[in-house]
Amino acid sequence: MTEHPTSHHLRQPVPPAAPSASPARGPGSSPLGGVPDPRSALQQPGAAGFAPLPGAGFAVRGENGAAAGPPDAPLVTAGAGPGGGEPVAGHGRPRTAGGHAPYDDGLAARGAVGGAQPPEQGEPRPGEPRPGTGHVPAEGIGRPREGGRSRPPGDDGSSGAFVPPPAGAATGPAPVPPARADHPGESDEAAAARQAGGDRLRFIGAATRRIARGIDLDEIVLGLCRATVPTFADAILVYLRDPLPVGDERPTGPMVLRLRRTDRIPEEPDTNGIRLPVLPAQPDLGPAMGGSAAELAEVLNGGPLAEVLRGVRPLFGDVPAARTALPELLGDGTQLPGGRRVILAPLRGRRRVIGAAVFLRRPDRPAFEGDDLLVAAQLATHTALGVDKAVLYGREAYIADALQRTMLPDSLPQPTGVRLASRYLPAAETARVGGDWYDAIPLPGSRVALVVGDVMGHSMTSAAIMGQLRTTAQTLAGLDLPPQEVLHHLDEQAQRLGSDRMATCLYAVYDPVAHRIIVANAGHPPPVMLHRGGRAEVLRVPAGAPIGVGGVDFEAVELDAPAGATLVLYTDGLVESRIRDVWTGIEQLRERLAETARLTGPNPPPLEPLCDEVLDMLGPGDRDDDIALLAARFDGIAPSDVAYWYLDPKAQTAGQARRLARRALSRWGLEELTDQVELLVSEVVTNAVRYAERPVTLRLLRTDVLRCEVGDDVPQLPRLRQARPSDEGGRGLYLVNRMARRWGATRLSMGKVVWFELSMPPGAGPR
């Protein structure tokens, strides 16, 4: 065996052997010297290929010199570095002239780089003898078969088996040869350059994947900082435009860059030399780093910073253009490392420059190389595109959230005789739009309509359809239609919007005077009634078909609504999920309401905490759908606080209405309001009697306010107008508008109701 050309270790000499008798090679054709050709002992005359020696167990060549064995078997190679001290490929990392590893992505798993994989347990490493054979495989020559065995020295790739070495030859372990790259014949400098290029590619791939994982702005900028420090730089400063432009929006005014985030390697207390700039406002970065960077930088038109940003390409800090631009960005008092230890990289999105990133290295670390500009350009490009994506996504989420919130009521009304509370939860923070809605609509006669619905889907289209159906329901409620008629018209409206517009809805009307509730259902989960004593029951309401099916009838039921009871309306997202069916969820809701009521004893639980307790029944995996929740506490109006009369439409009716109102106020102890009530009742009743053909209704309600309602069979609503001096009428509503606390008119299915409210005197009210 001869000495390896690049090895500094001498190996055991091999005794000379007879020249090979092979006709294909001469005595001097062996690349390893006088190693005999084993084909003379194995080749059969006329054979098309070669066969292994029985019992030898080594790989052989077949036709055309192809290796007999798995085609994907690894090629055991080795290379030598300067001085012969470099480790075997896959067991170490080459270093640059500065003595540091050029890249360590810190994200991907470390493994063999361009060399053989480590041998499995029980297999010898390259250069070690095989147990029981005394054979040392040659370096960089053969491809092993299964088991990791290589061809012996002197095999040129056409032999079939291995001939044991002559007697007296050394069979002990030989020194491990230096590592050699997979490309035989390349120089050490070329191998190091190829190694550095591969490391750069792996670093860029890992860094860009980390940047791309972010959804919002902070995650993307943080991903850039974490991927860069300390692998690529010792510190980084990221500046972004303030405010960031969105889409095709053209920014106005001068460009202002704000320091969004900065990161660095923790600095030792005894560090000497120039310290890297950071933002002192971030305590986790440590204010002991020295000079601080400016938080705001205004980019002057035609200035050096504007020219660098317009050029888009990253620049070293020692370039004249960057030397003049960096003080404008970081501030005049900022000290920077010398040489090529600073890179200024503009961040350009899809349409315009949106910021800049500054990469810095300490003086004790090797300077940036020319290829590092390409790395900085890739990082800047992926970061800028990610920021653009985050800004667009944020604007879309804002629009969707604003649309959803606009479709839902800002605040619930506080009608007489009922208290309300509500909750709305989107399906997820990333999908804040949906088709669930709730509403409470005051009706004539101190009644209130309670509505909850659910449009299929979680898209902007679902939210838009939900808004149309909610508006339609409000319009139909203003006509004082029965609940089943409201659902029928909603069904027709859904069919006009499209054939696939499906929704469920529950519509209920509560009358605080009669203490009754009328409910109609269109495929919605049934409501739950929580009574004062703590008993919770699921109301038996005919389910009906969903809205949008068409051609179906809806049925309404009338139920008792005792004072102190609570009606809970909800959408299916509260009771149905992937881990439970809807009826199991309804039973859990009923049990949760009953359990909450037991905690408060005989008094009903407060509405707001009750809604929170209901939502707490949701587990970690229960949020598959958005949730709308509406809770109504029925207080009702006592019969002693209600005065109701029917009046014939004749000329004397106005005087009769004044006398009846005076008696009711005297019975309630509200004599202070007698003059105002008589005047306003007279004006409203006179207008009703003038056009009515059926009896006129007069009702007084005493709650926290005094409410007067006058109904007739004329559908035309009165309008407030300014009467001219020559007009004989037209001043009644003007007086009502000036003297009443509130007033209004509501059209009914058979006429209208005009009402007004007066504030109660201090200390007066229902007993």
mmCIF file with all atom_site columns, C-alpha atoms in Angstrom, residues 570-748:
data_model
loop_
_atom_site.group_PDB
_atom_site.id
_atom_site.type_symbol
_atom_site.label_atom_id
_atom_site.label_alt_id
_atom_site.label_comp_id
_atom_site.label_asym_id
_atom_site.label_entity_id
_atom_site.label_seq_id
_atom_site.pdbx_PDB_ins_code
_atom_site.Cartn_x
_atom_site.Cartn_y
_atom_site.Cartn_z
_atom_site.occupancy
_atom_site.B_iso_or_equiv
_atom_site.pdbx_formal_charge
_atom_site.auth_seq_id
_atom_site.auth_comp_id
_atom_site.auth_asym_id
_atom_site.auth_atom_id
_atom_site.pdbx_PDB_model_num
ATOM 1   C CA . TYR A 1 570 ? -78.776  31.387 21.382 1.00 0.00 ? 570 TYR A CA 1
ATOM 2   C CA . THR A 1 571 ? -77.323  30.050 18.160 1.00 0.00 ? 571 THR A CA 1
ATOM 3   C CA . ASP A 1 572 ? -76.122  26.496 17.567 1.00 0.00 ? 572 ASP A CA 1
ATOM 4   C CA . GLY A 1 573 ? -72.468  27.438 18.054 1.00 0.00 ? 573 GLY A CA 1
ATOM 5   C CA . LEU A 1 574 ? -73.128  27.439 21.806 1.00 0.00 ? 574 LEU A CA 1
ATOM 6   C CA . VAL A 1 575 ? -74.507  23.907 22.023 1.00 0.00 ? 575 VAL A CA 1
ATOM 7   C CA . GLU A 1 576 ? -73.079  22.012 19.039 1.00 0.00 ? 576 GLU A CA 1
ATOM 8   C CA . SER A 1 577 ? -69.480  21.116 18.193 1.00 0.00 ? 577 SER A CA 1
ATOM 9   C CA . ARG A 1 578 ? -67.377  18.292 16.828 1.00 0.00 ? 578 ARG A CA 1
ATOM 10  C CA . ILE A 1 579 ? -67.319  16.551 20.211 1.00 0.00 ? 579 ILE A CA 1
ATOM 11  C CA . ARG A 1 580 ? -71.026  16.782 21.095 1.00 0.00 ? 580 ARG A CA 1
ATOM 12  C CA . ASP A 1 581 ? -74.354  16.835 19.312 1.00 0.00 ? 581 ASP A CA 1
ATOM 13  C CA . VAL A 1 582 ? -76.861  19.639 19.580 1.00 0.00 ? 582 VAL A CA 1
ATOM 14  C CA . TRP A 1 583 ? -79.239  17.966 22.056 1.00 0.00 ? 583 TRP A CA 1
ATOM 15  C CA . THR A 1 584 ? -76.399  17.066 24.393 1.00 0.00 ? 584 THR A CA 1
ATOM 16  C CA . GLY A 1 585 ? -75.318  20.690 24.299 1.00 0.00 ? 585 GLY A CA 1
ATOM 17  C CA . ILE A 1 586 ? -78.848  21.920 25.001 1.00 0.00 ? 586 ILE A CA 1
ATOM 18  C CA . GLU A 1 587 ? -79.063  19.665 28.040 1.00 0.00 ? 587 GLU A CA 1
ATOM 19  C CA . GLN A 1 588 ? -75.699  20.962 29.273 1.00 0.00 ? 588 GLN A CA 1
ATOM 20  C CA . LEU A 1 589 ? -76.956  24.525 28.818 1.00 0.00 ? 589 LEU A CA 1
ATOM 21  C CA . ARG A 1 590 ? -80.078  23.770 30.826 1.00 0.00 ? 590 ARG A CA 1
ATOM 22  C CA . GLU A 1 591 ? -78.030  22.237 33.629 1.00 0.00 ? 591 GLU A CA 1
ATOM 23  C CA . ARG A 1 592 ? -75.625  25.176 33.662 1.00 0.00 ? 592 ARG A CA 1
ATOM 24  C CA . LEU A 1 593 ? -78.507  27.659 33.970 1.00 0.00 ? 593 LEU A CA 1
ATOM 25  C CA . ALA A 1 594 ? -80.091  25.696 36.797 1.00 0.00 ? 594 ALA A CA 1
ATOM 26  C CA . GLU A 1 595 ? -76.763  25.399 38.613 1.00 0.00 ? 595 GLU A CA 1
ATOM 27  C CA . THR A 1 596 ? -76.133  29.145 38.311 1.00 0.00 ? 596 THR A CA 1
ATOM 28  C CA . ALA A 1 597 ? -79.619  29.940 39.602 1.00 0.00 ? 597 ALA A CA 1
ATOM 29  C CA . ARG A 1 598 ? -79.075  27.761 42.680 1.00 0.00 ? 598 ARG A CA 1
ATOM 30  C CA . LEU A 1 599 ? -76.083  29.872 43.651 1.00 0.00 ? 599 LEU A CA 1
ATOM 31  C CA . THR A 1 600 ? -78.220  33.012 44.001 1.00 0.00 ? 600 THR A CA 1
ATOM 32  C CA . GLY A 1 601 ? -81.014  31.388 45.984 1.00 0.00 ? 601 GLY A CA 1
ATOM 33  C CA . PRO A 1 602 ? -84.569  32.713 45.586 1.00 0.00 ? 602 PRO A CA 1
ATOM 34  C CA . ASN A 1 603 ? -83.456  35.797 43.647 1.00 0.00 ? 603 ASN A CA 1
ATOM 35  C CA . PRO A 1 604 ? -82.791  35.390 39.916 1.00 0.00 ? 604 PRO A CA 1
ATOM 36  C CA . PRO A 1 605 ? -79.096  35.687 38.941 1.00 0.00 ? 605 PRO A CA 1
ATOM 37  C CA . PRO A 1 606 ? -77.915  38.979 37.382 1.00 0.00 ? 606 PRO A CA 1
ATOM 38  C CA . LEU A 1 607 ? -78.013  38.940 33.613 1.00 0.00 ? 607 LEU A CA 1
ATOM 39  C CA . GLU A 1 608 ? -74.431  39.915 32.791 1.00 0.00 ? 608 GLU A CA 1
ATOM 40  C CA . PRO A 1 609 ? -72.790  37.304 35.059 1.00 0.00 ? 609 PRO A CA 1
ATOM 41  C CA . LEU A 1 610 ? -75.342  34.787 33.820 1.00 0.00 ? 610 LEU A CA 1
ATOM 42  C CA . CYS A 1 611 ? -74.201  35.311 30.228 1.00 0.00 ? 611 CYS A CA 1
ATOM 43  C CA . ASP A 1 612 ? -70.583  34.861 31.280 1.00 0.00 ? 612 ASP A CA 1
ATOM 44  C CA . GLU A 1 613 ? -71.431  31.624 33.090 1.00 0.00 ? 613 GLU A CA 1
ATOM 45  C CA . VAL A 1 614 ? -73.197  30.307 30.007 1.00 0.00 ? 614 VAL A CA 1
ATOM 46  C CA . LEU A 1 615 ? -70.156  30.984 27.824 1.00 0.00 ? 615 LEU A CA 1
ATOM 47  C CA . ASP A 1 616 ? -67.879  29.315 30.374 1.00 0.00 ? 616 ASP A CA 1
ATOM 48  C CA . MET A 1 617 ? -69.485  25.982 29.555 1.00 0.00 ? 617 MET A CA 1
ATOM 49  C CA . LEU A 1 618 ? -67.495  25.960 26.315 1.00 0.00 ? 618 LEU A CA 1
ATOM 50  C CA . GLY A 1 619 ? -64.401  23.782 26.456 1.00 0.00 ? 619 GLY A CA 1
ATOM 51  C CA . PRO A 1 620 ? -61.113  24.139 24.531 1.00 0.00 ? 620 PRO A CA 1
ATOM 52  C CA . GLY A 1 621 ? -62.417  22.240 21.486 1.00 0.00 ? 621 GLY A CA 1
ATOM 53  C CA . ASP A 1 622 ? -65.956  23.583 21.453 1.00 0.00 ? 622 ASP A CA 1
ATOM 54  C CA . ARG A 1 623 ? -65.467  26.736 19.344 1.00 0.00 ? 623 ARG A CA 1
ATOM 55  C CA . ASP A 1 624 ? -66.405  25.491 15.892 1.00 0.00 ? 624 ASP A CA 1
ATOM 56  C CA . ASP A 1 625 ? -68.907  28.247 15.091 1.00 0.00 ? 625 ASP A CA 1
ATOM 57  C CA . ASP A 1 626 ? -69.647  31.817 16.014 1.00 0.00 ? 626 ASP A CA 1
ATOM 58  C CA . ILE A 1 627 ? -72.038  32.365 18.918 1.00 0.00 ? 627 ILE A CA 1
ATOM 59  C CA . ALA A 1 628 ? -74.852  34.848 19.456 1.00 0.00 ? 628 ALA A CA 1
ATOM 60  C CA . LEU A 1 629 ? -76.520  34.933 22.876 1.00 0.00 ? 629 LEU A CA 1
ATOM 61  C CA . LEU A 1 630 ? -79.504  37.030 24.015 1.00 0.00 ? 630 LEU A CA 1
ATOM 62  C CA . ALA A 1 631 ? -80.907  36.861 27.560 1.00 0.00 ? 631 ALA A CA 1
ATOM 63  C CA . ALA A 1 632 ? -84.174  38.612 28.538 1.00 0.00 ? 632 ALA A CA 1
ATOM 64  C CA . ARG A 1 633 ? -85.303  39.019 32.165 1.00 0.00 ? 633 ARG A CA 1
ATOM 65  C CA . PHE A 1 634 ? -89.085  39.476 32.348 1.00 0.00 ? 634 PHE A CA 1
ATOM 66  C CA . ASP A 1 635 ? -90.093  42.032 34.962 1.00 0.00 ? 635 ASP A CA 1
ATOM 67  C CA . GLY A 1 636 ? -93.535  42.733 33.530 1.00 0.00 ? 636 GLY A CA 1
ATOM 68  C CA . ILE A 1 637 ? -95.893  45.545 34.458 1.00 0.00 ? 637 ILE A CA 1
ATOM 69  C CA . ALA A 1 638 ? -98.272  45.038 37.352 1.00 0.00 ? 638 ALA A CA 1
ATOM 70  C CA . PRO A 1 639 ? -102.008 45.417 36.553 1.00 0.00 ? 639 PRO A CA 1
ATOM 71  C CA . SER A 1 640 ? -102.248 48.191 39.166 1.00 0.00 ? 640 SER A CA 1
ATOM 72  C CA . ASP A 1 641 ? -99.841  50.272 37.053 1.00 0.00 ? 641 ASP A CA 1
ATOM 73  C CA . VAL A 1 642 ? -101.951 50.047 33.895 1.00 0.00 ? 642 VAL A CA 1
ATOM 74  C CA . ALA A 1 643 ? -105.042 52.083 32.943 1.00 0.00 ? 643 ALA A CA 1
ATOM 75  C CA . TYR A 1 644 ? -106.832 51.129 29.704 1.00 0.00 ? 644 TYR A CA 1
ATOM 76  C CA . TRP A 1 645 ? -109.983 52.489 27.996 1.00 0.00 ? 645 TRP A CA 1
ATOM 77  C CA . TYR A 1 646 ? -111.935 52.235 24.751 1.00 0.00 ? 646 TYR A CA 1
ATOM 78  C CA . LEU A 1 647 ? -113.355 55.578 23.498 1.00 0.00 ? 647 LEU A CA 1
ATOM 79  C CA . ASP A 1 648 ? -115.941 56.132 20.772 1.00 0.00 ? 648 ASP A CA 1
ATOM 80  C CA . PRO A 1 649 ? -114.807 58.425 17.928 1.00 0.00 ? 649 PRO A CA 1
ATOM 81  C CA . LYS A 1 650 ? -117.032 61.460 18.523 1.00 0.00 ? 650 LYS A CA 1
ATOM 82  C CA . ALA A 1 651 ? -116.604 65.120 19.365 1.00 0.00 ? 651 ALA A CA 1
ATOM 83  C CA . GLN A 1 652 ? -116.920 64.654 23.154 1.00 0.00 ? 652 GLN A CA 1
ATOM 84  C CA . THR A 1 653 ? -114.149 61.998 23.279 1.00 0.00 ? 653 THR A CA 1
ATOM 85  C CA . ALA A 1 654 ? -111.315 64.467 23.949 1.00 0.00 ? 654 ALA A CA 1
ATOM 86  C CA . GLY A 1 655 ? -112.985 65.779 27.113 1.00 0.00 ? 655 GLY A CA 1
ATOM 87  C CA . GLN A 1 656 ? -113.732 62.249 28.289 1.00 0.00 ? 656 GLN A CA 1
ATOM 88  C CA . ALA A 1 657 ? -110.074 61.270 27.789 1.00 0.00 ? 657 ALA A CA 1
ATOM 89  C CA . ARG A 1 658 ? -108.924 64.216 29.927 1.00 0.00 ? 658 ARG A CA 1
ATOM 90  C CA . ARG A 1 659 ? -111.222 63.221 32.816 1.00 0.00 ? 659 ARG A CA 1
ATOM 91  C CA . LEU A 1 660 ? -110.090 59.565 32.709 1.00 0.00 ? 660 LEU A CA 1
ATOM 92  C CA . ALA A 1 661 ? -106.443 60.539 32.702 1.00 0.00 ? 661 ALA A CA 1
ATOM 93  C CA . ARG A 1 662 ? -106.972 62.923 35.650 1.00 0.00 ? 662 ARG A CA 1
ATOM 94  C CA . ARG A 1 663 ? -108.551 60.137 37.741 1.00 0.00 ? 663 ARG A CA 1
ATOM 95  C CA . ALA A 1 664 ? -105.713 57.696 36.979 1.00 0.00 ? 664 ALA A CA 1
ATOM 96  C CA . LEU A 1 665 ? -103.051 60.229 37.926 1.00 0.00 ? 665 LEU A CA 1
ATOM 97  C CA . SER A 1 666 ? -104.886 61.021 41.179 1.00 0.00 ? 666 SER A CA 1
ATOM 98  C CA . ARG A 1 667 ? -105.007 57.298 42.022 1.00 0.00 ? 667 ARG A CA 1
ATOM 99  C CA . TRP A 1 668 ? -101.247 56.969 41.430 1.00 0.00 ? 668 TRP A CA 1
ATOM 100 C CA . GLY A 1 669 ? -100.376 60.148 43.321 1.00 0.00 ? 669 GLY A CA 1
ATOM 101 C CA . LEU A 1 670 ? -99.092  61.947 40.232 1.00 0.00 ? 670 LEU A CA 1
ATOM 102 C CA . GLU A 1 671 ? -101.122 65.147 40.481 1.00 0.00 ? 671 GLU A CA 1
ATOM 103 C CA . GLU A 1 672 ? -98.042  67.161 39.499 1.00 0.00 ? 672 GLU A CA 1
ATOM 104 C CA . LEU A 1 673 ? -98.349  65.816 35.954 1.00 0.00 ? 673 LEU A CA 1
ATOM 105 C CA . THR A 1 674 ? -102.075 66.461 35.576 1.00 0.00 ? 674 THR A CA 1
ATOM 106 C CA . ASP A 1 675 ? -101.859 69.665 33.524 1.00 0.00 ? 675 ASP A CA 1
ATOM 107 C CA . GLN A 1 676 ? -99.270  68.309 31.101 1.00 0.00 ? 676 GLN A CA 1
ATOM 108 C CA . VAL A 1 677 ? -101.036 64.972 30.644 1.00 0.00 ? 677 VAL A CA 1
ATOM 109 C CA . GLU A 1 678 ? -104.457 66.570 30.059 1.00 0.00 ? 678 GLU A CA 1
ATOM 110 C CA . LEU A 1 679 ? -103.091 68.915 27.406 1.00 0.00 ? 679 LEU A CA 1
ATOM 111 C CA . LEU A 1 680 ? -101.126 66.271 25.515 1.00 0.00 ? 680 LEU A CA 1
ATOM 112 C CA . VAL A 1 681 ? -103.864 63.624 25.767 1.00 0.00 ? 681 VAL A CA 1
ATOM 113 C CA . SER A 1 682 ? -106.375 66.100 24.436 1.00 0.00 ? 682 SER A CA 1
ATOM 114 C CA . GLU A 1 683 ? -104.243 66.933 21.396 1.00 0.00 ? 683 GLU A CA 1
ATOM 115 C CA . VAL A 1 684 ? -103.433 63.293 20.503 1.00 0.00 ? 684 VAL A CA 1
ATOM 116 C CA . VAL A 1 685 ? -107.013 62.020 21.024 1.00 0.00 ? 685 VAL A CA 1
ATOM 117 C CA . THR A 1 686 ? -108.435 64.902 18.967 1.00 0.00 ? 686 THR A CA 1
ATOM 118 C CA . ASN A 1 687 ? -106.233 63.927 16.006 1.00 0.00 ? 687 ASN A CA 1
ATOM 119 C CA . ALA A 1 688 ? -107.269 60.273 16.340 1.00 0.00 ? 688 ALA A CA 1
ATOM 120 C CA . VAL A 1 689 ? -111.001 60.986 16.610 1.00 0.00 ? 689 VAL A CA 1
ATOM 121 C CA . ARG A 1 690 ? -110.969 63.236 13.545 1.00 0.00 ? 690 ARG A CA 1
ATOM 122 C CA . TYR A 1 691 ? -110.287 60.361 11.116 1.00 0.00 ? 691 TYR A CA 1
ATOM 123 C CA . ALA A 1 692 ? -111.080 57.153 13.056 1.00 0.00 ? 692 ALA A CA 1
ATOM 124 C CA . GLU A 1 693 ? -114.087 54.990 12.294 1.00 0.00 ? 693 GLU A CA 1
ATOM 125 C CA . ARG A 1 694 ? -113.653 52.454 15.108 1.00 0.00 ? 694 ARG A CA 1
ATOM 126 C CA . PRO A 1 695 ? -113.209 52.954 18.838 1.00 0.00 ? 695 PRO A CA 1
ATOM 127 C CA . VAL A 1 696 ? -110.030 54.700 19.929 1.00 0.00 ? 696 VAL A CA 1
ATOM 128 C CA . THR A 1 697 ? -107.846 53.116 22.642 1.00 0.00 ? 697 THR A CA 1
ATOM 129 C CA . LEU A 1 698 ? -106.218 55.076 25.471 1.00 0.00 ? 698 LEU A CA 1
ATOM 130 C CA . ARG A 1 699 ? -103.687 53.452 27.794 1.00 0.00 ? 699 ARG A CA 1
ATOM 131 C CA . LEU A 1 700 ? -101.563 54.872 30.616 1.00 0.00 ? 700 LEU A CA 1
ATOM 132 C CA . LEU A 1 701 ? -98.566  52.915 31.957 1.00 0.00 ? 701 LEU A CA 1
ATOM 133 C CA . ARG A 1 702 ? -96.754  53.777 35.151 1.00 0.00 ? 702 ARG A CA 1
ATOM 134 C CA . THR A 1 703 ? -93.169  52.466 35.266 1.00 0.00 ? 703 THR A CA 1
ATOM 135 C CA . ASP A 1 704 ? -89.986  54.476 35.631 1.00 0.00 ? 704 ASP A CA 1
ATOM 136 C CA . VAL A 1 705 ? -91.727  56.932 33.282 1.00 0.00 ? 705 VAL A CA 1
ATOM 137 C CA . LEU A 1 706 ? -95.372  57.767 32.594 1.00 0.00 ? 706 LEU A CA 1
ATOM 138 C CA . ARG A 1 707 ? -96.277  56.495 29.129 1.00 0.00 ? 707 ARG A CA 1
ATOM 139 C CA . CYS A 1 708 ? -99.459  57.348 27.242 1.00 0.00 ? 708 CYS A CA 1
ATOM 140 C CA . GLU A 1 709 ? -100.570 55.415 24.130 1.00 0.00 ? 709 GLU A CA 1
ATOM 141 C CA . VAL A 1 710 ? -103.443 56.346 21.798 1.00 0.00 ? 710 VAL A CA 1
ATOM 142 C CA . GLY A 1 711 ? -104.428 53.902 19.045 1.00 0.00 ? 711 GLY A CA 1
ATOM 143 C CA . ASP A 1 712 ? -106.811 54.191 16.095 1.00 0.00 ? 712 ASP A CA 1
ATOM 144 C CA . ASP A 1 713 ? -107.585 52.412 12.829 1.00 0.00 ? 713 ASP A CA 1
ATOM 145 C CA . VAL A 1 714 ? -106.029 55.021 10.505 1.00 0.00 ? 714 VAL A CA 1
ATOM 146 C CA . PRO A 1 715 ? -102.709 53.775 9.021  1.00 0.00 ? 715 PRO A CA 1
ATOM 147 C CA . GLN A 1 716 ? -101.340 57.234 8.087  1.00 0.00 ? 716 GLN A CA 1
ATOM 148 C CA . LEU A 1 717 ? -98.681  58.368 10.545 1.00 0.00 ? 717 LEU A CA 1
ATOM 149 C CA . PRO A 1 718 ? -98.715  61.977 11.790 1.00 0.00 ? 718 PRO A CA 1
ATOM 150 C CA . ARG A 1 719 ? -95.842  64.227 10.797 1.00 0.00 ? 719 ARG A CA 1
ATOM 151 C CA . LEU A 1 720 ? -94.409  67.130 12.726 1.00 0.00 ? 720 LEU A CA 1
ATOM 152 C CA . ARG A 1 721 ? -94.599  70.369 10.755 1.00 0.00 ? 721 ARG A CA 1
ATOM 153 C CA . GLN A 1 722 ? -94.346  74.063 11.373 1.00 0.00 ? 722 GLN A CA 1
ATOM 154 C CA . ALA A 1 723 ? -97.833  75.648 11.236 1.00 0.00 ? 723 ALA A CA 1
ATOM 155 C CA . ARG A 1 724 ? -98.253  79.027 9.576  1.00 0.00 ? 724 ARG A CA 1
ATOM 156 C CA . PRO A 1 725 ? -99.876  81.886 11.519 1.00 0.00 ? 725 PRO A CA 1
ATOM 157 C CA . SER A 1 726 ? -103.047 81.612 9.401  1.00 0.00 ? 726 SER A CA 1
ATOM 158 C CA . ASP A 1 727 ? -103.469 77.848 9.943  1.00 0.00 ? 727 ASP A CA 1
ATOM 159 C CA . GLU A 1 728 ? -106.192 76.730 12.325 1.00 0.00 ? 728 GLU A CA 1
ATOM 160 C CA . GLY A 1 729 ? -104.487 73.386 13.164 1.00 0.00 ? 729 GLY A CA 1
ATOM 161 C CA . GLY A 1 730 ? -101.160 71.645 12.943 1.00 0.00 ? 730 GLY A CA 1
ATOM 162 C CA . ARG A 1 731 ? -99.878  72.692 16.378 1.00 0.00 ? 731 ARG A CA 1
ATOM 163 C CA . GLY A 1 732 ? -100.799 69.595 18.393 1.00 0.00 ? 732 GLY A CA 1
ATOM 164 C CA . LEU A 1 733 ? -97.673  67.560 17.600 1.00 0.00 ? 733 LEU A CA 1
ATOM 165 C CA . TYR A 1 734 ? -95.559  70.651 18.061 1.00 0.00 ? 734 TYR A CA 1
ATOM 166 C CA . LEU A 1 735 ? -96.784  70.874 21.661 1.00 0.00 ? 735 LEU A CA 1
ATOM 167 C CA . VAL A 1 736 ? -96.177  67.151 22.166 1.00 0.00 ? 736 VAL A CA 1
ATOM 168 C CA . ASN A 1 737 ? -92.636  67.474 20.803 1.00 0.00 ? 737 ASN A CA 1
ATOM 169 C CA . ARG A 1 738 ? -91.824  70.399 23.129 1.00 0.00 ? 738 ARG A CA 1
ATOM 170 C CA . MET A 1 739 ? -93.383  69.079 26.354 1.00 0.00 ? 739 MET A CA 1
ATOM 171 C CA . ALA A 1 740 ? -92.871  65.290 26.206 1.00 0.00 ? 740 ALA A CA 1
ATOM 172 C CA . ARG A 1 741 ? -89.680  63.491 27.130 1.00 0.00 ? 741 ARG A CA 1
ATOM 173 C CA . ARG A 1 742 ? -90.023  61.253 24.071 1.00 0.00 ? 742 ARG A CA 1
ATOM 174 C CA . TRP A 1 743 ? -92.750  60.603 21.535 1.00 0.00 ? 743 TRP A CA 1
ATOM 175 C CA . GLY A 1 744 ? -93.333  58.560 18.404 1.00 0.00 ? 744 GLY A CA 1
ATOM 176 C CA . ALA A 1 745 ? -95.794  56.843 16.113 1.00 0.00 ? 745 ALA A CA 1
ATOM 177 C CA . THR A 1 746 ? -95.864  53.180 15.062 1.00 0.00 ? 746 THR A CA 1
ATOM 178 C CA . ARG A 1 747 ? -97.897  51.656 12.270 1.00 0.00 ? 747 ARG A CA 1
ATOM 179 C CA . LEU A 1 748 ? -99.896  48.535 13.131 1.00 0.00 ? 748 LEU A CA 1
#
